[in-house]
mmCIF file with all atom_site columns, C-alpha atoms in Angstrom:
data_model
loop_
_atom_site.group_PDB
_atom_site.id
_atom_site.type_symbol
_atom_site.label_atom_id
_atom_site.label_alt_id
_atom_site.label_comp_id
_atom_site.label_asym_id
_atom_site.label_entity_id
_atom_site.label_seq_id
_atom_site.pdbx_PDB_ins_code
_atom_site.Cartn_x
_atom_site.Cartn_y
_atom_site.Cartn_z
_atom_site.occupancy
_atom_site.B_iso_or_equiv
_atom_site.pdbx_formal_charge
_atom_site.auth_seq_id
_atom_site.auth_comp_id
_atom_site.auth_asym_id
_atom_site.auth_atom_id
_atom_site.pdbx_PDB_model_num
ATOM 1   C CA . UNK A 1 1   ? -4.496  13.752  -22.154 1.00 0.00 ? 1   UNK A CA 1
ATOM 2   C CA . UNK A 1 2   ? -7.188  11.131  -22.729 1.00 0.00 ? 2   UNK A CA 1
ATOM 3   C CA . UNK A 1 3   ? -7.807  8.489   -20.129 1.00 0.00 ? 3   UNK A CA 1
ATOM 4   C CA . UNK A 1 4   ? -6.753  5.034   -21.334 1.00 0.00 ? 4   UNK A CA 1
ATOM 5   C CA . UNK A 1 5   ? -9.128  2.155   -20.674 1.00 0.00 ? 5   UNK A CA 1
ATOM 6   C CA . UNK A 1 6   ? -7.922  -1.386  -19.996 1.00 0.00 ? 6   UNK A CA 1
ATOM 7   C CA . UNK A 1 7   ? -9.750  -4.648  -19.420 1.00 0.00 ? 7   UNK A CA 1
ATOM 8   C CA . UNK A 1 8   ? -7.527  -7.087  -17.571 1.00 0.00 ? 8   UNK A CA 1
ATOM 9   C CA . UNK A 1 9   ? -8.361  -10.714 -16.906 1.00 0.00 ? 9   UNK A CA 1
ATOM 10  C CA . UNK A 1 10  ? -6.797  -12.044 -13.712 1.00 0.00 ? 10  UNK A CA 1
ATOM 11  C CA . UNK A 1 11  ? -7.133  -15.715 -12.771 1.00 0.00 ? 11  UNK A CA 1
ATOM 12  C CA . UNK A 1 12  ? -6.968  -16.884 -9.170  1.00 0.00 ? 12  UNK A CA 1
ATOM 13  C CA . UNK A 1 13  ? -6.035  -20.487 -8.540  1.00 0.00 ? 13  UNK A CA 1
ATOM 14  C CA . UNK A 1 14  ? -5.288  -22.605 -5.533  1.00 0.00 ? 14  UNK A CA 1
ATOM 15  C CA . UNK A 1 15  ? -6.384  -25.714 -3.695  1.00 0.00 ? 15  UNK A CA 1
ATOM 16  C CA . UNK A 1 16  ? -10.038 -26.249 -2.897  1.00 0.00 ? 16  UNK A CA 1
ATOM 17  C CA . UNK A 1 17  ? -11.114 -24.701 0.391   1.00 0.00 ? 17  UNK A CA 1
ATOM 18  C CA . UNK A 1 18  ? -8.070  -22.442 0.729   1.00 0.00 ? 18  UNK A CA 1
ATOM 19  C CA . UNK A 1 19  ? -10.067 -19.203 0.775   1.00 0.00 ? 19  UNK A CA 1
ATOM 20  C CA . UNK A 1 20  ? -10.024 -17.836 -2.793  1.00 0.00 ? 20  UNK A CA 1
ATOM 21  C CA . UNK A 1 21  ? -13.742 -17.041 -2.844  1.00 0.00 ? 21  UNK A CA 1
ATOM 22  C CA . UNK A 1 22  ? -13.602 -15.379 0.570   1.00 0.00 ? 22  UNK A CA 1
ATOM 23  C CA . UNK A 1 23  ? -10.609 -13.303 -0.571  1.00 0.00 ? 23  UNK A CA 1
ATOM 24  C CA . UNK A 1 24  ? -12.520 -12.110 -3.632  1.00 0.00 ? 24  UNK A CA 1
ATOM 25  C CA . UNK A 1 25  ? -15.596 -11.304 -1.539  1.00 0.00 ? 25  UNK A CA 1
ATOM 26  C CA . UNK A 1 26  ? -13.459 -9.179  0.798   1.00 0.00 ? 26  UNK A CA 1
ATOM 27  C CA . UNK A 1 27  ? -11.889 -7.378  -2.162  1.00 0.00 ? 27  UNK A CA 1
ATOM 28  C CA . UNK A 1 28  ? -15.194 -6.763  -3.930  1.00 0.00 ? 28  UNK A CA 1
ATOM 29  C CA . UNK A 1 29  ? -17.361 -5.839  -0.929  1.00 0.00 ? 29  UNK A CA 1
ATOM 30  C CA . UNK A 1 30  ? -14.933 -4.969  1.876   1.00 0.00 ? 30  UNK A CA 1
ATOM 31  C CA . UNK A 1 31  ? -16.580 -7.569  4.099   1.00 0.00 ? 31  UNK A CA 1
ATOM 32  C CA . UNK A 1 32  ? -15.617 -10.945 5.520   1.00 0.00 ? 32  UNK A CA 1
ATOM 33  C CA . UNK A 1 33  ? -18.000 -13.719 4.531   1.00 0.00 ? 33  UNK A CA 1
ATOM 34  C CA . UNK A 1 34  ? -17.608 -16.675 6.861   1.00 0.00 ? 34  UNK A CA 1
ATOM 35  C CA . UNK A 1 35  ? -19.629 -19.184 4.864   1.00 0.00 ? 35  UNK A CA 1
ATOM 36  C CA . UNK A 1 36  ? -19.038 -19.525 1.150   1.00 0.00 ? 36  UNK A CA 1
ATOM 37  C CA . UNK A 1 37  ? -20.031 -22.332 -1.149  1.00 0.00 ? 37  UNK A CA 1
ATOM 38  C CA . UNK A 1 38  ? -17.572 -24.385 -3.134  1.00 0.00 ? 38  UNK A CA 1
ATOM 39  C CA . UNK A 1 39  ? -16.756 -22.885 -6.517  1.00 0.00 ? 39  UNK A CA 1
ATOM 40  C CA . UNK A 1 40  ? -17.946 -25.303 -9.170  1.00 0.00 ? 40  UNK A CA 1
ATOM 41  C CA . UNK A 1 41  ? -15.722 -24.886 -12.204 1.00 0.00 ? 41  UNK A CA 1
ATOM 42  C CA . UNK A 1 42  ? -15.264 -21.123 -12.187 1.00 0.00 ? 42  UNK A CA 1
ATOM 43  C CA . UNK A 1 43  ? -16.832 -17.997 -10.787 1.00 0.00 ? 43  UNK A CA 1
ATOM 44  C CA . UNK A 1 44  ? -16.113 -14.560 -12.118 1.00 0.00 ? 44  UNK A CA 1
ATOM 45  C CA . UNK A 1 45  ? -16.724 -10.986 -11.145 1.00 0.00 ? 45  UNK A CA 1
ATOM 46  C CA . UNK A 1 46  ? -15.482 -7.598  -12.226 1.00 0.00 ? 46  UNK A CA 1
ATOM 47  C CA . UNK A 1 47  ? -14.360 -4.404  -10.572 1.00 0.00 ? 47  UNK A CA 1
ATOM 48  C CA . UNK A 1 48  ? -13.273 -1.027  -11.920 1.00 0.00 ? 48  UNK A CA 1
ATOM 49  C CA . UNK A 1 49  ? -10.180 0.657   -10.540 1.00 0.00 ? 49  UNK A CA 1
ATOM 50  C CA . UNK A 1 50  ? -8.261  3.716   -11.651 1.00 0.00 ? 50  UNK A CA 1
ATOM 51  C CA . UNK A 1 51  ? -4.674  4.770   -11.958 1.00 0.00 ? 51  UNK A CA 1
ATOM 52  C CA . UNK A 1 52  ? -3.381  8.163   -13.114 1.00 0.00 ? 52  UNK A CA 1
ATOM 53  C CA . UNK A 1 53  ? -4.553  8.433   -16.714 1.00 0.00 ? 53  UNK A CA 1
ATOM 54  C CA . UNK A 1 54  ? -6.113  4.963   -16.771 1.00 0.00 ? 54  UNK A CA 1
ATOM 55  C CA . UNK A 1 55  ? -9.427  3.297   -16.042 1.00 0.00 ? 55  UNK A CA 1
ATOM 56  C CA . UNK A 1 56  ? -9.069  -0.447  -15.531 1.00 0.00 ? 56  UNK A CA 1
ATOM 57  C CA . UNK A 1 57  ? -11.827 -3.039  -15.571 1.00 0.00 ? 57  UNK A CA 1
ATOM 58  C CA . UNK A 1 58  ? -10.625 -6.113  -13.729 1.00 0.00 ? 58  UNK A CA 1
ATOM 59  C CA . UNK A 1 59  ? -12.185 -9.382  -14.791 1.00 0.00 ? 59  UNK A CA 1
ATOM 60  C CA . UNK A 1 60  ? -11.485 -11.675 -11.831 1.00 0.00 ? 60  UNK A CA 1
ATOM 61  C CA . UNK A 1 61  ? -11.803 -15.422 -12.419 1.00 0.00 ? 61  UNK A CA 1
ATOM 62  C CA . UNK A 1 62  ? -11.959 -17.655 -9.319  1.00 0.00 ? 62  UNK A CA 1
ATOM 63  C CA . UNK A 1 63  ? -11.012 -21.165 -10.433 1.00 0.00 ? 63  UNK A CA 1
ATOM 64  C CA . UNK A 1 64  ? -12.523 -24.087 -8.541  1.00 0.00 ? 64  UNK A CA 1
ATOM 65  C CA . UNK A 1 65  ? -9.635  -25.797 -6.794  1.00 0.00 ? 65  UNK A CA 1
ATOM 66  C CA . UNK A 1 66  ? -10.919 -29.357 -6.537  1.00 0.00 ? 66  UNK A CA 1
ATOM 67  C CA . UNK A 1 67  ? -9.143  -31.897 -8.729  1.00 0.00 ? 67  UNK A CA 1
ATOM 68  C CA . UNK A 1 68  ? -12.367 -32.793 -10.525 1.00 0.00 ? 68  UNK A CA 1
ATOM 69  C CA . UNK A 1 69  ? -12.358 -29.327 -12.136 1.00 0.00 ? 69  UNK A CA 1
ATOM 70  C CA . UNK A 1 70  ? -8.765  -29.511 -13.433 1.00 0.00 ? 70  UNK A CA 1
ATOM 71  C CA . UNK A 1 71  ? -9.787  -30.458 -16.958 1.00 0.00 ? 71  UNK A CA 1
ATOM 72  C CA . UNK A 1 72  ? -11.807 -27.222 -17.282 1.00 0.00 ? 72  UNK A CA 1
ATOM 73  C CA . UNK A 1 73  ? -9.274  -24.856 -15.725 1.00 0.00 ? 73  UNK A CA 1
ATOM 74  C CA . UNK A 1 74  ? -7.018  -24.680 -18.755 1.00 0.00 ? 74  UNK A CA 1
ATOM 75  C CA . UNK A 1 75  ? -9.747  -23.195 -20.939 1.00 0.00 ? 75  UNK A CA 1
ATOM 76  C CA . UNK A 1 76  ? -10.761 -20.704 -18.225 1.00 0.00 ? 76  UNK A CA 1
ATOM 77  C CA . UNK A 1 77  ? -7.198  -19.358 -18.165 1.00 0.00 ? 77  UNK A CA 1
ATOM 78  C CA . UNK A 1 78  ? -7.160  -18.291 -21.811 1.00 0.00 ? 78  UNK A CA 1
ATOM 79  C CA . UNK A 1 79  ? -6.650  -14.568 -22.202 1.00 0.00 ? 79  UNK A CA 1
ATOM 80  C CA . UNK A 1 80  ? -5.441  -14.012 -18.640 1.00 0.00 ? 80  UNK A CA 1
ATOM 81  C CA . UNK A 1 81  ? -2.956  -11.187 -18.186 1.00 0.00 ? 81  UNK A CA 1
ATOM 82  C CA . UNK A 1 82  ? -1.895  -12.177 -14.649 1.00 0.00 ? 82  UNK A CA 1
ATOM 83  C CA . UNK A 1 83  ? -2.454  -14.904 -12.092 1.00 0.00 ? 83  UNK A CA 1
ATOM 84  C CA . UNK A 1 84  ? -2.652  -15.164 -8.334  1.00 0.00 ? 84  UNK A CA 1
ATOM 85  C CA . UNK A 1 85  ? -1.724  -18.501 -6.778  1.00 0.00 ? 85  UNK A CA 1
ATOM 86  C CA . UNK A 1 86  ? -3.470  -18.617 -3.423  1.00 0.00 ? 86  UNK A CA 1
ATOM 87  C CA . UNK A 1 87  ? -2.848  -21.003 -0.538  1.00 0.00 ? 87  UNK A CA 1
ATOM 88  C CA . UNK A 1 88  ? -4.028  -21.474 3.036   1.00 0.00 ? 88  UNK A CA 1
ATOM 89  C CA . UNK A 1 89  ? -1.142  -20.617 5.368   1.00 0.00 ? 89  UNK A CA 1
ATOM 90  C CA . UNK A 1 90  ? -2.503  -23.082 7.954   1.00 0.00 ? 90  UNK A CA 1
ATOM 91  C CA . UNK A 1 91  ? -2.649  -26.082 5.587   1.00 0.00 ? 91  UNK A CA 1
ATOM 92  C CA . UNK A 1 92  ? 0.504   -27.705 4.231   1.00 0.00 ? 92  UNK A CA 1
ATOM 93  C CA . UNK A 1 93  ? -1.473  -29.604 1.573   1.00 0.00 ? 93  UNK A CA 1
ATOM 94  C CA . UNK A 1 94  ? -2.415  -26.313 -0.108  1.00 0.00 ? 94  UNK A CA 1
ATOM 95  C CA . UNK A 1 95  ? 1.209   -25.133 -0.157  1.00 0.00 ? 95  UNK A CA 1
ATOM 96  C CA . UNK A 1 96  ? 2.332   -28.293 -1.907  1.00 0.00 ? 96  UNK A CA 1
ATOM 97  C CA . UNK A 1 97  ? -0.045  -27.486 -4.791  1.00 0.00 ? 97  UNK A CA 1
ATOM 98  C CA . UNK A 1 98  ? 1.609   -24.114 -5.517  1.00 0.00 ? 98  UNK A CA 1
ATOM 99  C CA . UNK A 1 99  ? 3.951   -25.718 -8.075  1.00 0.00 ? 99  UNK A CA 1
ATOM 100 C CA . UNK A 1 100 ? 1.059   -27.329 -9.949  1.00 0.00 ? 100 UNK A CA 1
ATOM 101 C CA . UNK A 1 101 ? -0.805  -24.033 -10.247 1.00 0.00 ? 101 UNK A CA 1
ATOM 102 C CA . UNK A 1 102 ? 2.252   -22.074 -11.366 1.00 0.00 ? 102 UNK A CA 1
ATOM 103 C CA . UNK A 1 103 ? 3.079   -24.719 -13.963 1.00 0.00 ? 103 UNK A CA 1
ATOM 104 C CA . UNK A 1 104 ? -0.497  -24.763 -15.267 1.00 0.00 ? 104 UNK A CA 1
ATOM 105 C CA . UNK A 1 105 ? -0.578  -20.971 -15.663 1.00 0.00 ? 105 UNK A CA 1
ATOM 106 C CA . UNK A 1 106 ? 2.817   -20.912 -17.367 1.00 0.00 ? 106 UNK A CA 1
ATOM 107 C CA . UNK A 1 107 ? 1.926   -23.792 -19.687 1.00 0.00 ? 107 UNK A CA 1
ATOM 108 C CA . UNK A 1 108 ? -1.625  -22.789 -20.636 1.00 0.00 ? 108 UNK A CA 1
ATOM 109 C CA . UNK A 1 109 ? -1.466  -18.991 -20.516 1.00 0.00 ? 109 UNK A CA 1
ATOM 110 C CA . UNK A 1 110 ? 2.100   -17.803 -21.051 1.00 0.00 ? 110 UNK A CA 1
ATOM 111 C CA . UNK A 1 111 ? 5.565   -18.627 -19.817 1.00 0.00 ? 111 UNK A CA 1
ATOM 112 C CA . UNK A 1 112 ? 5.893   -14.895 -19.052 1.00 0.00 ? 112 UNK A CA 1
ATOM 113 C CA . UNK A 1 113 ? 2.588   -14.370 -17.212 1.00 0.00 ? 113 UNK A CA 1
ATOM 114 C CA . UNK A 1 114 ? 3.091   -12.337 -14.022 1.00 0.00 ? 114 UNK A CA 1
ATOM 115 C CA . UNK A 1 115 ? 2.179   -14.569 -11.088 1.00 0.00 ? 115 UNK A CA 1
ATOM 116 C CA . UNK A 1 116 ? 1.722   -13.365 -7.530  1.00 0.00 ? 116 UNK A CA 1
ATOM 117 C CA . UNK A 1 117 ? 1.814   -15.777 -4.606  1.00 0.00 ? 117 UNK A CA 1
ATOM 118 C CA . UNK A 1 118 ? -0.649  -15.083 -1.791  1.00 0.00 ? 118 UNK A CA 1
ATOM 119 C CA . UNK A 1 119 ? -1.095  -16.874 1.508   1.00 0.00 ? 119 UNK A CA 1
ATOM 120 C CA . UNK A 1 120 ? -4.421  -16.536 3.275   1.00 0.00 ? 120 UNK A CA 1
ATOM 121 C CA . UNK A 1 121 ? -5.708  -16.931 6.826   1.00 0.00 ? 121 UNK A CA 1
ATOM 122 C CA . UNK A 1 122 ? -2.798  -15.025 8.349   1.00 0.00 ? 122 UNK A CA 1
ATOM 123 C CA . UNK A 1 123 ? -5.041  -14.346 11.345  1.00 0.00 ? 123 UNK A CA 1
ATOM 124 C CA . UNK A 1 124 ? -5.047  -18.093 12.162  1.00 0.00 ? 124 UNK A CA 1
ATOM 125 C CA . UNK A 1 125 ? -1.354  -18.936 11.843  1.00 0.00 ? 125 UNK A CA 1
ATOM 126 C CA . UNK A 1 126 ? 1.014   -19.424 14.773  1.00 0.00 ? 126 UNK A CA 1
ATOM 127 C CA . UNK A 1 127 ? 4.552   -18.061 14.920  1.00 0.00 ? 127 UNK A CA 1
ATOM 128 C CA . UNK A 1 128 ? 6.319   -21.380 14.235  1.00 0.00 ? 128 UNK A CA 1
ATOM 129 C CA . UNK A 1 129 ? 4.157   -22.161 11.231  1.00 0.00 ? 129 UNK A CA 1
ATOM 130 C CA . UNK A 1 130 ? 4.600   -18.598 9.936   1.00 0.00 ? 130 UNK A CA 1
ATOM 131 C CA . UNK A 1 131 ? 8.383   -18.981 9.754   1.00 0.00 ? 131 UNK A CA 1
ATOM 132 C CA . UNK A 1 132 ? 8.231   -22.247 7.793   1.00 0.00 ? 132 UNK A CA 1
ATOM 133 C CA . UNK A 1 133 ? 5.438   -20.958 5.538   1.00 0.00 ? 133 UNK A CA 1
ATOM 134 C CA . UNK A 1 134 ? 7.412   -17.834 4.662   1.00 0.00 ? 134 UNK A CA 1
ATOM 135 C CA . UNK A 1 135 ? 10.525  -19.891 3.976   1.00 0.00 ? 135 UNK A CA 1
ATOM 136 C CA . UNK A 1 136 ? 8.580   -22.132 1.592   1.00 0.00 ? 136 UNK A CA 1
ATOM 137 C CA . UNK A 1 137 ? 6.988   -19.095 -0.092  1.00 0.00 ? 137 UNK A CA 1
ATOM 138 C CA . UNK A 1 138 ? 10.425  -17.547 -0.573  1.00 0.00 ? 138 UNK A CA 1
ATOM 139 C CA . UNK A 1 139 ? 11.652  -20.782 -2.190  1.00 0.00 ? 139 UNK A CA 1
ATOM 140 C CA . UNK A 1 140 ? 8.654   -20.787 -4.550  1.00 0.00 ? 140 UNK A CA 1
ATOM 141 C CA . UNK A 1 141 ? 9.264   -17.146 -5.486  1.00 0.00 ? 141 UNK A CA 1
ATOM 142 C CA . UNK A 1 142 ? 12.889  -17.833 -6.321  1.00 0.00 ? 142 UNK A CA 1
ATOM 143 C CA . UNK A 1 143 ? 12.234  -21.113 -8.123  1.00 0.00 ? 143 UNK A CA 1
ATOM 144 C CA . UNK A 1 144 ? 9.472   -19.720 -10.343 1.00 0.00 ? 144 UNK A CA 1
ATOM 145 C CA . UNK A 1 145 ? 10.374  -16.021 -10.548 1.00 0.00 ? 145 UNK A CA 1
ATOM 146 C CA . UNK A 1 146 ? 7.068   -14.951 -9.030  1.00 0.00 ? 146 UNK A CA 1
ATOM 147 C CA . UNK A 1 147 ? 6.179   -11.268 -8.957  1.00 0.00 ? 147 UNK A CA 1
ATOM 148 C CA . UNK A 1 148 ? 5.554   -10.968 -5.202  1.00 0.00 ? 148 UNK A CA 1
ATOM 149 C CA . UNK A 1 149 ? 4.312   -12.740 -2.079  1.00 0.00 ? 149 UNK A CA 1
ATOM 150 C CA . UNK A 1 150 ? 1.545   -11.346 0.094   1.00 0.00 ? 150 UNK A CA 1
ATOM 151 C CA . UNK A 1 151 ? 0.338   -12.676 3.418   1.00 0.00 ? 151 UNK A CA 1
ATOM 152 C CA . UNK A 1 152 ? -3.371  -11.892 3.634   1.00 0.00 ? 152 UNK A CA 1
ATOM 153 C CA . UNK A 1 153 ? -6.346  -12.194 5.925   1.00 0.00 ? 153 UNK A CA 1
ATOM 154 C CA . UNK A 1 154 ? -9.817  -12.039 4.445   1.00 0.00 ? 154 UNK A CA 1
ATOM 155 C CA . UNK A 1 155 ? -11.152 -11.806 7.986   1.00 0.00 ? 155 UNK A CA 1
ATOM 156 C CA . UNK A 1 156 ? -9.242  -8.637  8.925   1.00 0.00 ? 156 UNK A CA 1
ATOM 157 C CA . UNK A 1 157 ? -8.687  -7.347  5.382   1.00 0.00 ? 157 UNK A CA 1
ATOM 158 C CA . UNK A 1 158 ? -4.904  -7.375  5.827   1.00 0.00 ? 158 UNK A CA 1
ATOM 159 C CA . UNK A 1 159 ? -3.122  -6.931  2.464   1.00 0.00 ? 159 UNK A CA 1
ATOM 160 C CA . UNK A 1 160 ? -6.195  -7.817  0.385   1.00 0.00 ? 160 UNK A CA 1
ATOM 161 C CA . UNK A 1 161 ? -6.362  -4.490  -1.461  1.00 0.00 ? 161 UNK A CA 1
ATOM 162 C CA . UNK A 1 162 ? -2.561  -4.345  -1.588  1.00 0.00 ? 162 UNK A CA 1
ATOM 163 C CA . UNK A 1 163 ? -2.464  -7.729  -3.342  1.00 0.00 ? 163 UNK A CA 1
ATOM 164 C CA . UNK A 1 164 ? -4.801  -6.670  -6.116  1.00 0.00 ? 164 UNK A CA 1
ATOM 165 C CA . UNK A 1 165 ? -3.224  -3.213  -6.370  1.00 0.00 ? 165 UNK A CA 1
ATOM 166 C CA . UNK A 1 166 ? 0.148   -4.875  -6.919  1.00 0.00 ? 166 UNK A CA 1
ATOM 167 C CA . UNK A 1 167 ? -1.232  -7.002  -9.750  1.00 0.00 ? 167 UNK A CA 1
ATOM 168 C CA . UNK A 1 168 ? -2.785  -3.948  -11.417 1.00 0.00 ? 168 UNK A CA 1
ATOM 169 C CA . UNK A 1 169 ? 0.415   -1.952  -11.014 1.00 0.00 ? 169 UNK A CA 1
ATOM 170 C CA . UNK A 1 170 ? 2.525   -4.735  -12.536 1.00 0.00 ? 170 UNK A CA 1
ATOM 171 C CA . UNK A 1 171 ? 0.225   -4.849  -15.555 1.00 0.00 ? 171 UNK A CA 1
ATOM 172 C CA . UNK A 1 172 ? -0.478  -1.154  -16.064 1.00 0.00 ? 172 UNK A CA 1
ATOM 173 C CA . UNK A 1 173 ? 2.286   0.869   -14.443 1.00 0.00 ? 173 UNK A CA 1
ATOM 174 C CA . UNK A 1 174 ? 5.388   -1.204  -15.208 1.00 0.00 ? 174 UNK A CA 1
ATOM 175 C CA . UNK A 1 175 ? 7.016   -0.321  -18.546 1.00 0.00 ? 175 UNK A CA 1
ATOM 176 C CA . UNK A 1 176 ? 6.146   -3.063  -21.032 1.00 0.00 ? 176 UNK A CA 1
ATOM 177 C CA . UNK A 1 177 ? 9.737   -4.269  -21.405 1.00 0.00 ? 177 UNK A CA 1
ATOM 178 C CA . UNK A 1 178 ? 9.889   -4.920  -17.647 1.00 0.00 ? 178 UNK A CA 1
ATOM 179 C CA . UNK A 1 179 ? 6.440   -6.479  -17.107 1.00 0.00 ? 179 UNK A CA 1
ATOM 180 C CA . UNK A 1 180 ? 7.565   -10.072 -17.389 1.00 0.00 ? 180 UNK A CA 1
ATOM 181 C CA . UNK A 1 181 ? 10.435  -9.618  -14.963 1.00 0.00 ? 181 UNK A CA 1
ATOM 182 C CA . UNK A 1 182 ? 8.947   -7.377  -12.271 1.00 0.00 ? 182 UNK A CA 1
ATOM 183 C CA . UNK A 1 183 ? 10.033  -8.918  -8.983  1.00 0.00 ? 183 UNK A CA 1
ATOM 184 C CA . UNK A 1 184 ? 9.609   -7.534  -5.508  1.00 0.00 ? 184 UNK A CA 1
ATOM 185 C CA . UNK A 1 185 ? 10.679  -8.787  -2.138  1.00 0.00 ? 185 UNK A CA 1
ATOM 186 C CA . UNK A 1 186 ? 8.449   -10.565 0.342   1.00 0.00 ? 186 UNK A CA 1
ATOM 187 C CA . UNK A 1 187 ? 5.954   -8.043  1.623   1.00 0.00 ? 187 UNK A CA 1
#
């Protein structure tokens, strides 16, 4: 059986300074990078992964989260097959923006685009804040029918690979008639 080859564009959005670039650096290089520069407009990178019978080239687009880049983000989303909405678990202001990002992806890419919610900086969150953050994330998942929620730490590497593996699996391994409705519980 011949190996199938896929190229999948995945967009990553979230508030400015929430850790998207650091998350991507951890995923690409397996290392934590403490100091990153602000993403101006968009930054993109690619990575090859495999699944049984498939070779997948991920085209990962890191969207600048500052409001001044909003007018450009819509065009950067064209052709995306999935989206990750990323927020900083220690900053309420980044959680509030989740709705805006989900709505933008659904409006400018597809109403059926698989969207995964991911909270970063798990290593910095206290127990009280964790409970309220998870409750809010659960509400967002239910309200928008998001594919999954991952708590991550770019510093420790917790759930970084699992997040991207989930996105790939939703796109490649889920039967096509189920792709738009694949939902999993909070992980």
